[in-house]
Amino acid sequence: MSEGMAQRIRELRKAKKLTLEQVARVVGVEKSTVRKWETGMIASMRWDKIAALARALGTTPTYLMGSKTDAPPAQTPAAPVWEAQDELYTWEGDDAMTIGFIGTGHMGGALARAAAKAVSPGSIYLANRTAGKAQALAEELGAVAADNDSIAVECDYIFLGVKPQMMQGLLDSLRLLLAARKTPCVLVTMAAGLSVNAIREMSGLQLPVIRIMPNVACAVGQGLTLYACSSDVTVQQKQEFLRILSASGALEELDEHLIDAGSAVAGCGGAFACLFLEALADGAVTCGLPRDKAMRYAQQMLLGTAALAKETGAHPGAIKDSICSPGGTTIAGVRALEAGGFRSAAMEAVIAAYDRTLELKK
């Protein structure tokens, strides 16, 4: 630990009028450990302790480790890079890759959580129309709460997590800042129906663009993100992008003209699956099973069946046939689903989602 960091810890604690005991309680360490931090007697610190200490002192991990200014940064601290080594993190200087998320709703928040598991949380900037939402997520992850302008100026990868109808206004507001940058950035769009070329036209700039279609399971590392890159995205930029989302689950590059169809099942399909999951549990509750057990059994059944199909490569129809014995209970249930138009309804749901995506392009 540098003397500068130790000094900042001392100064911030005194400015906040906090005792050693108070800081130790918040961070979850002994009082003697805080005293050693303040005197520089500990050579290195775990990242989770740095983040917790920063929160206790009302600052950011970035400032605590050292910024180019003498005062705590208001909104645009320099972002460090940390690399895991024996559960410790080491400072790598100011050439860090920085990631910004504009919009921290369900999808933006899910991707930010995944990114925080793959790269230094201190290199992630979060902004949202409701600033408090970004602030809360930043505190949860140890990231930096910022604003749209700061992200446009500072970040190497800018995730645009706003609705399609809001995209033009957002890019209009950022155009001058993006155009004035001396270093290139990559725009990452997750807006349904907006192609790579559409984002470029809206921005009025020739910036590299990566179009992604993720799903909410990215938040727990089980997602699937389809992506397509503009022709000027470099190999290094693609590798860095894949690293950012490496903890989100599977990532698959797809020809852009297939992204909309892929998203209708890989993205929208999550809602369809939840509807089926809920209906299965409701049926079991009707039959007398307690709600918590009904939901847990349905969840595990879907999870296990999907894993079976994926790992064995068996056709779903073959798995279905193997479960259905002649005159048995399962085939009776399959018959009821067929009578209710289940198969057709599932197909129509995917097609309707795809058609709606095409409408959003107009």
GROMACS .gro file of C-alpha atoms in nm:
model
  362
    1MET     CA    1   0.000   0.000   0.000
    2SER     CA    2   0.135   0.343  -0.092
    3GLU     CA    3   0.188   0.622   0.162
    4GLY     CA    4  -0.051   0.831  -0.045
    5MET     CA    5  -0.331   0.582   0.006
    6ALA     CA    6  -0.262   0.560   0.378
    7GLN     CA    7  -0.273   0.939   0.401
    8ARG     CA    8  -0.603   0.956   0.214
    9ILE     CA    9  -0.753   0.700   0.452
   10ARG     CA   10  -0.641   0.906   0.753
   11GLU     CA   11  -0.764   1.234   0.609
   12LEU     CA   12  -1.102   1.102   0.499
   13ARG     CA   13  -1.170   0.931   0.832
   14LYS     CA   14  -1.091   1.249   1.023
   15ALA     CA   15  -1.295   1.463   0.783
   16LYS     CA   16  -1.593   1.230   0.834
   17LYS     CA   17  -1.530   1.236   1.211
   18LEU     CA   18  -1.529   0.858   1.223
   19THR     CA   19  -1.354   0.654   1.491
   20LEU     CA   20  -1.133   0.358   1.413
   21GLU     CA   21  -1.401   0.137   1.570
   22GLN     CA   22  -1.674   0.275   1.344
   23VAL     CA   23  -1.474   0.218   1.027
   24ALA     CA   24  -1.370  -0.130   1.140
   25ARG     CA   25  -1.732  -0.224   1.210
   26VAL     CA   26  -1.852  -0.113   0.866
   27VAL     CA   27  -1.567  -0.282   0.679
   28GLY     CA   28  -1.578  -0.596   0.892
   29VAL     CA   29  -1.222  -0.595   1.026
   30GLU     CA   30  -1.043  -0.540   1.357
   31LYS     CA   31  -0.965  -0.186   1.473
   32SER     CA   32  -0.595  -0.272   1.460
   33THR     CA   33  -0.629  -0.349   1.088
   34VAL     CA   34  -0.768  -0.002   1.017
   35ARG     CA   35  -0.479   0.149   1.214
   36LYS     CA   36  -0.232  -0.051   1.002
   37TRP     CA   37  -0.403   0.076   0.684
   38GLU     CA   38  -0.363   0.433   0.805
   39THR     CA   39   0.006   0.386   0.876
   40GLY     CA   40   0.081   0.193   0.556
   41MET     CA   41   0.190  -0.118   0.745
   42ILE     CA   42  -0.010  -0.354   0.517
   43ALA     CA   43   0.141  -0.409   0.172
   44SER     CA   44  -0.177  -0.505  -0.012
   45MET     CA   45  -0.553  -0.524   0.034
   46ARG     CA   46  -0.829  -0.743  -0.103
   47TRP     CA   47  -1.057  -0.568  -0.351
   48ASP     CA   48  -1.371  -0.629  -0.143
   49LYS     CA   49  -1.204  -0.458   0.154
   50ILE     CA   50  -1.096  -0.162  -0.059
   51ALA     CA   51  -1.452  -0.123  -0.188
   52ALA     CA   52  -1.600  -0.155   0.163
   53LEU     CA   53  -1.349   0.094   0.304
   54ALA     CA   54  -1.427   0.342   0.027
   55ARG     CA   55  -1.800   0.318   0.104
   56ALA     CA   56  -1.734   0.367   0.476
   57LEU     CA   57  -1.533   0.681   0.402
   58GLY     CA   58  -1.783   0.819   0.151
   59THR     CA   59  -1.557   0.798  -0.153
   60THR     CA   60  -1.477   0.565  -0.444
   61PRO     CA   61  -1.216   0.288  -0.467
   62THR     CA   62  -1.059   0.486  -0.751
   63TYR     CA   63  -0.994   0.793  -0.536
   64LEU     CA   64  -0.877   0.585  -0.244
   65MET     CA   65  -0.612   0.422  -0.462
   66GLY     CA   66  -0.503   0.753  -0.607
   67SER     CA   67  -0.634   0.993  -0.871
   68LYS     CA   68  -0.461   1.276  -1.057
   69THR     CA   69  -0.634   1.539  -0.846
   70ASP     CA   70  -0.586   1.635  -0.482
   71ALA     CA   71  -0.957   1.621  -0.398
   72PRO     CA   72  -1.213   1.341  -0.415
   73PRO     CA   73  -1.356   1.333  -0.770
   74ALA     CA   74  -1.715   1.447  -0.806
   75GLN     CA   75  -1.828   1.234  -1.099
   76THR     CA   76  -1.540   1.134  -1.324
   77PRO     CA   77  -1.264   0.966  -1.124
   78ALA     CA   78  -0.981   0.800  -1.311
   79ALA     CA   79  -1.059   0.430  -1.333
   80PRO     CA   80  -0.798   0.172  -1.233
   81VAL     CA   81  -0.745  -0.178  -1.362
   82TRP     CA   82  -0.718  -0.459  -1.114
   83GLU     CA   83  -0.601  -0.810  -1.185
   84ALA     CA   84  -0.667  -1.103  -0.954
   85GLN     CA   85  -0.353  -1.258  -0.806
   86ASP     CA   86  -0.399  -1.496  -0.512
   87GLU     CA   87  -0.725  -1.320  -0.425
   88LEU     CA   88  -0.546  -0.984  -0.416
   89TYR     CA   89  -0.567  -0.703  -0.669
   90THR     CA   90  -0.276  -0.495  -0.792
   91TRP     CA   91  -0.270  -0.147  -0.940
   92GLU     CA   92  -0.190  -0.134  -1.311
   93GLY     CA   93  -0.199   0.241  -1.376
   94ASP     CA   94  -0.407   0.474  -1.589
   95ASP     CA   95  -0.414   0.275  -1.915
   96ALA     CA   96  -0.717   0.087  -1.785
   97MET     CA   97  -1.013  -0.024  -1.990
   98THR     CA   98  -1.316   0.165  -1.865
   99ILE     CA   99  -1.676   0.057  -1.914
  100GLY     CA  100  -1.984   0.275  -1.894
  101PHE     CA  101  -2.348   0.176  -1.865
  102ILE     CA  102  -2.605   0.439  -1.958
  103GLY     CA  103  -2.927   0.293  -1.826
  104THR     CA  104  -2.922   0.054  -1.531
  105GLY     CA  105  -3.266  -0.103  -1.566
  106HIS     CA  106  -3.330  -0.477  -1.579
  107MET     CA  107  -3.099  -0.551  -1.871
  108GLY     CA  108  -2.840  -0.279  -1.813
  109GLY     CA  109  -2.823  -0.372  -1.446
  110ALA     CA  110  -2.789  -0.742  -1.525
  111LEU     CA  111  -2.497  -0.677  -1.759
  112ALA     CA  112  -2.332  -0.439  -1.512
  113ARG     CA  113  -2.349  -0.707  -1.243
  114ALA     CA  114  -2.194  -0.958  -1.480
  115ALA     CA  115  -1.921  -0.713  -1.585
  116ALA     CA  116  -1.834  -0.647  -1.221
  117LYS     CA  117  -1.747  -1.016  -1.185
  118ALA     CA  118  -1.514  -1.012  -1.485
  119VAL     CA  119  -1.330  -0.679  -1.456
  120SER     CA  120  -1.249  -0.434  -1.180
  121PRO     CA  121  -1.573  -0.288  -1.041
  122GLY     CA  122  -1.380   0.037  -1.004
  123SER     CA  123  -1.347   0.060  -1.382
  124ILE     CA  124  -1.726   0.049  -1.431
  125TYR     CA  125  -1.921   0.374  -1.455
  126LEU     CA  126  -2.300   0.373  -1.406
  127ALA     CA  127  -2.554   0.635  -1.509
  128ASN     CA  128  -2.932   0.631  -1.507
  129ARG     CA  129  -3.214   0.878  -1.567
  130THR     CA  130  -3.295   0.831  -1.198
  131ALA     CA  131  -2.955   0.901  -1.046
  132GLY     CA  132  -3.037   0.725  -0.721
  133LYS     CA  133  -3.080   0.396  -0.904
  134ALA     CA  134  -2.730   0.416  -1.051
  135GLN     CA  135  -2.590   0.523  -0.715
  136ALA     CA  136  -2.747   0.225  -0.538
  137LEU     CA  137  -2.611  -0.020  -0.794
  138ALA     CA  138  -2.269   0.145  -0.782
  139GLU     CA  139  -2.259   0.101  -0.406
  140GLU     CA  140  -2.367  -0.262  -0.441
  141LEU     CA  141  -2.095  -0.342  -0.695
  142GLY     CA  142  -1.818  -0.108  -0.584
  143ALA     CA  143  -1.853   0.075  -0.916
  144VAL     CA  144  -1.857   0.449  -0.989
  145ALA     CA  145  -2.181   0.646  -1.006
  146ALA     CA  146  -2.153   0.894  -1.293
  147ASP     CA  147  -2.365   1.076  -1.551
  148ASN     CA  148  -2.411   1.037  -1.926
  149ASP     CA  149  -2.161   1.308  -2.015
  150SER     CA  150  -1.889   1.163  -1.792
  151ILE     CA  151  -1.933   0.823  -1.951
  152ALA     CA  152  -1.918   0.971  -2.302
  153VAL     CA  153  -1.588   1.141  -2.217
  154GLU     CA  154  -1.418   0.874  -2.006
  155CYS     CA  155  -1.526   0.526  -2.110
  156ASP     CA  156  -1.378   0.295  -2.372
  157TYR     CA  157  -1.693   0.082  -2.398
  158ILE     CA  158  -2.030   0.252  -2.366
  159PHE     CA  159  -2.332   0.026  -2.316
  160LEU     CA  160  -2.648   0.202  -2.432
  161GLY     CA  161  -2.923   0.053  -2.216
  162VAL     CA  162  -3.215   0.272  -2.317
  163LYS     CA  163  -3.538   0.195  -2.502
  164PRO     CA  164  -3.531   0.217  -2.883
  165GLN     CA  165  -3.752   0.525  -2.888
  166MET     CA  166  -3.510   0.705  -2.653
  167MET     CA  167  -3.192   0.622  -2.844
  168GLN     CA  168  -3.196   0.915  -3.087
  169GLY     CA  169  -3.234   1.169  -2.808
  170LEU     CA  170  -2.956   1.010  -2.606
  171LEU     CA  171  -2.711   1.004  -2.896
  172ASP     CA  172  -2.802   1.361  -2.991
  173SER     CA  173  -2.708   1.473  -2.640
  174LEU     CA  174  -2.374   1.290  -2.652
  175ARG     CA  175  -2.269   1.364  -3.010
  176LEU     CA  176  -2.038   1.660  -2.944
  177LEU     CA  177  -1.866   1.489  -2.652
  178LEU     CA  178  -1.810   1.169  -2.849
  179ALA     CA  179  -1.683   1.362  -3.151
  180ALA     CA  180  -1.433   1.552  -2.935
  181ARG     CA  181  -1.272   1.240  -2.790
  182LYS     CA  182  -0.903   1.190  -2.863
  183THR     CA  183  -0.924   0.815  -2.802
  184PRO     CA  184  -1.175   0.585  -2.973
  185CYS     CA  185  -1.463   0.423  -2.793
  186VAL     CA  186  -1.699   0.140  -2.880
  187LEU     CA  187  -2.076   0.184  -2.859
  188VAL     CA  188  -2.257  -0.128  -2.741
  189THR     CA  189  -2.630  -0.119  -2.813
  190MET     CA  190  -2.892  -0.353  -2.673
  191ALA     CA  191  -3.197  -0.174  -2.816
  192ALA     CA  192  -3.438  -0.406  -2.994
  193GLY     CA  193  -3.479  -0.343  -3.365
  194LEU     CA  194  -3.191  -0.096  -3.402
  195SER     CA  195  -2.917  -0.219  -3.633
  196VAL     CA  196  -2.550  -0.129  -3.626
  197ASN     CA  197  -2.604   0.110  -3.916
  198ALA     CA  198  -2.906   0.266  -3.744
  199ILE     CA  199  -2.696   0.346  -3.437
  200ARG     CA  200  -2.427   0.502  -3.655
  201GLU     CA  201  -2.680   0.714  -3.839
  202MET     CA  202  -2.837   0.827  -3.512
  203SER     CA  203  -2.499   0.918  -3.366
  204GLY     CA  204  -2.380   1.093  -3.681
  205LEU     CA  205  -2.035   0.947  -3.612
  206GLN     CA  206  -1.826   0.664  -3.754
  207LEU     CA  207  -1.766   0.488  -3.426
  208PRO     CA  208  -1.725   0.112  -3.384
  209VAL     CA  209  -2.057  -0.042  -3.281
  210ILE     CA  210  -2.138  -0.378  -3.126
  211ARG     CA  211  -2.502  -0.479  -3.126
  212ILE     CA  212  -2.601  -0.723  -2.853
  213MET     CA  213  -2.917  -0.909  -2.763
  214PRO     CA  214  -2.869  -1.044  -2.407
  215ASN     CA  215  -3.117  -1.195  -2.165
  216VAL     CA  216  -3.179  -1.138  -1.796
  217ALA     CA  217  -3.009  -1.464  -1.694
  218CYS     CA  218  -2.681  -1.280  -1.758
  219ALA     CA  219  -2.714  -1.149  -1.402
  220VAL     CA  220  -2.648  -1.498  -1.264
  221GLY     CA  221  -2.394  -1.608  -1.523
  222GLN     CA  222  -2.637  -1.828  -1.714
  223GLY     CA  223  -2.737  -1.592  -1.992
  224LEU     CA  224  -2.699  -1.600  -2.367
  225THR     CA  225  -2.587  -1.287  -2.549
  226LEU     CA  226  -2.604  -1.275  -2.927
  227TYR     CA  227  -2.384  -1.009  -3.085
  228ALA     CA  228  -2.282  -0.859  -3.418
  229CYS     CA  229  -1.998  -0.613  -3.481
  230SER     CA  230  -1.951  -0.331  -3.725
  231SER     CA  231  -1.668  -0.391  -3.971
  232ASP     CA  232  -1.434  -0.149  -3.793
  233VAL     CA  233  -1.441  -0.327  -3.457
  234THR     CA  234  -1.084  -0.452  -3.413
  235VAL     CA  235  -0.980  -0.794  -3.292
  236GLN     CA  236  -0.858  -0.639  -2.967
  237GLN     CA  237  -1.183  -0.453  -2.913
  238LYS     CA  238  -1.383  -0.770  -2.968
  239GLN     CA  239  -1.162  -0.960  -2.724
  240GLU     CA  240  -1.204  -0.688  -2.462
  241PHE     CA  241  -1.580  -0.685  -2.516
  242LEU     CA  242  -1.593  -1.063  -2.467
  243ARG     CA  243  -1.387  -1.027  -2.152
  244ILE     CA  244  -1.627  -0.767  -2.012
  245LEU     CA  245  -1.923  -1.002  -2.053
  246SER     CA  246  -1.735  -1.327  -1.987
  247ALA     CA  247  -1.912  -1.379  -1.654
  248SER     CA  248  -2.258  -1.332  -1.805
  249GLY     CA  249  -2.284  -1.678  -1.964
  250ALA     CA  250  -2.260  -1.780  -2.328
  251LEU     CA  251  -2.179  -1.529  -2.602
  252GLU     CA  252  -2.237  -1.609  -2.967
  253GLU     CA  253  -2.155  -1.399  -3.271
  254LEU     CA  254  -2.435  -1.406  -3.526
  255ASP     CA  255  -2.491  -1.252  -3.868
  256GLU     CA  256  -2.681  -0.935  -3.796
  257HIS     CA  257  -2.974  -1.023  -4.018
  258LEU     CA  258  -3.043  -1.319  -3.785
  259ILE     CA  259  -3.017  -1.125  -3.459
  260ASP     CA  260  -3.387  -1.033  -3.448
  261ALA     CA  261  -3.498  -1.394  -3.493
  262GLY     CA  262  -3.242  -1.514  -3.241
  263SER     CA  263  -3.354  -1.257  -2.987
  264ALA     CA  264  -3.718  -1.361  -3.019
  265VAL     CA  265  -3.630  -1.697  -2.868
  266ALA     CA  266  -3.309  -1.633  -2.669
  267GLY     CA  267  -3.422  -1.301  -2.522
  268CYS     CA  268  -3.801  -1.288  -2.521
  269GLY     CA  269  -3.817  -1.661  -2.458
  270GLY     CA  270  -3.719  -1.603  -2.096
  271ALA     CA  271  -4.058  -1.445  -2.031
  272PHE     CA  272  -4.232  -1.731  -2.210
  273ALA     CA  273  -4.043  -1.983  -1.999
  274CYS     CA  274  -4.140  -1.798  -1.680
  275LEU     CA  275  -4.504  -1.805  -1.786
  276PHE     CA  276  -4.477  -2.183  -1.832
  277LEU     CA  277  -4.291  -2.215  -1.502
  278GLU     CA  278  -4.561  -2.023  -1.317
  279ALA     CA  279  -4.837  -2.227  -1.481
  280LEU     CA  280  -4.671  -2.555  -1.384
  281ALA     CA  281  -4.649  -2.441  -1.023
  282ASP     CA  282  -5.011  -2.321  -1.026
  283GLY     CA  283  -5.120  -2.662  -1.150
  284ALA     CA  284  -4.930  -2.837  -0.872
  285VAL     CA  285  -5.080  -2.602  -0.612
  286THR     CA  286  -5.425  -2.686  -0.747
  287CYS     CA  287  -5.340  -3.050  -0.685
  288GLY     CA  288  -5.253  -2.974  -0.322
  289LEU     CA  289  -4.876  -2.914  -0.328
  290PRO     CA  290  -4.752  -2.619  -0.116
  291ARG     CA  291  -4.656  -2.315  -0.326
  292ASP     CA  292  -4.287  -2.311  -0.234
  293LYS     CA  293  -4.243  -2.678  -0.315
  294ALA     CA  294  -4.442  -2.649  -0.638
  295MET     CA  295  -4.222  -2.364  -0.761
  296ARG     CA  296  -3.898  -2.530  -0.656
  297TYR     CA  297  -3.988  -2.858  -0.824
  298ALA     CA  298  -4.091  -2.684  -1.146
  299GLN     CA  299  -3.770  -2.479  -1.151
  300GLN     CA  300  -3.546  -2.780  -1.106
  301MET     CA  301  -3.740  -2.984  -1.361
  302LEU     CA  302  -3.699  -2.715  -1.630
  303LEU     CA  303  -3.334  -2.660  -1.541
  304GLY     CA  304  -3.255  -3.031  -1.546
  305THR     CA  305  -3.445  -3.105  -1.866
  306ALA     CA  306  -3.274  -2.819  -2.049
  307ALA     CA  307  -2.935  -2.944  -1.926
  308LEU     CA  308  -3.020  -3.296  -2.042
  309ALA     CA  309  -3.113  -3.178  -2.391
  310LYS     CA  310  -2.805  -2.956  -2.415
  311GLU     CA  311  -2.549  -3.205  -2.287
  312THR     CA  312  -2.678  -3.512  -2.470
  313GLY     CA  313  -2.777  -3.337  -2.792
  314ALA     CA  314  -3.095  -3.544  -2.793
  315HIS     CA  315  -3.396  -3.408  -2.980
  316PRO     CA  316  -3.661  -3.274  -2.738
  317GLY     CA  317  -3.917  -3.500  -2.902
  318ALA     CA  318  -3.705  -3.804  -2.823
  319ILE     CA  319  -3.672  -3.700  -2.459
  320LYS     CA  320  -4.047  -3.645  -2.444
  321ASP     CA  321  -4.112  -3.989  -2.590
  322SER     CA  322  -3.876  -4.150  -2.338
  323ILE     CA  323  -4.076  -4.000  -2.050
  324CYS     CA  324  -4.419  -4.096  -2.186
  325SER     CA  325  -4.510  -4.458  -2.111
  326PRO     CA  326  -4.812  -4.616  -2.284
  327GLY     CA  327  -5.134  -4.524  -2.110
  328GLY     CA  328  -4.938  -4.334  -1.846
  329THR     CA  329  -4.973  -4.002  -1.665
  330THR     CA  330  -4.725  -3.804  -1.875
  331ILE     CA  331  -4.888  -3.880  -2.211
  332ALA     CA  332  -5.221  -3.775  -2.061
  333GLY     CA  333  -5.067  -3.440  -1.974
  334VAL     CA  334  -4.909  -3.406  -2.319
  335ARG     CA  335  -5.250  -3.471  -2.473
  336ALA     CA  336  -5.400  -3.190  -2.263
  337LEU     CA  337  -5.128  -2.949  -2.377
  338GLU     CA  338  -5.183  -3.042  -2.741
  339ALA     CA  339  -5.559  -2.996  -2.702
  340GLY     CA  340  -5.494  -2.649  -2.564
  341GLY     CA  341  -5.277  -2.553  -2.860
  342PHE     CA  342  -4.962  -2.536  -2.650
  343ARG     CA  343  -4.716  -2.607  -2.929
  344SER     CA  344  -4.879  -2.358  -3.166
  345ALA     CA  345  -4.904  -2.094  -2.891
  346ALA     CA  346  -4.530  -2.124  -2.822
  347MET     CA  347  -4.450  -2.085  -3.191
  348GLU     CA  348  -4.683  -1.787  -3.226
  349ALA     CA  349  -4.523  -1.619  -2.923
  350VAL     CA  350  -4.179  -1.629  -3.087
  351ILE     CA  351  -4.319  -1.511  -3.421
  352ALA     CA  352  -4.513  -1.227  -3.255
  353ALA     CA  353  -4.199  -1.109  -3.074
  354TYR     CA  354  -4.006  -1.118  -3.402
  355ASP     CA  355  -4.279  -0.927  -3.587
  356ARG     CA  356  -4.284  -0.662  -3.314
  357THR     CA  357  -3.907  -0.620  -3.352
  358LEU     CA  358  -3.955  -0.552  -3.722
  359GLU     CA  359  -4.221  -0.293  -3.640
  360LEU     CA  360  -3.979  -0.112  -3.409
  361LYS     CA  361  -3.744  -0.062  -3.704
  362LYS     CA  362  -3.997   0.148  -3.894
   0.00000   0.00000   0.00000
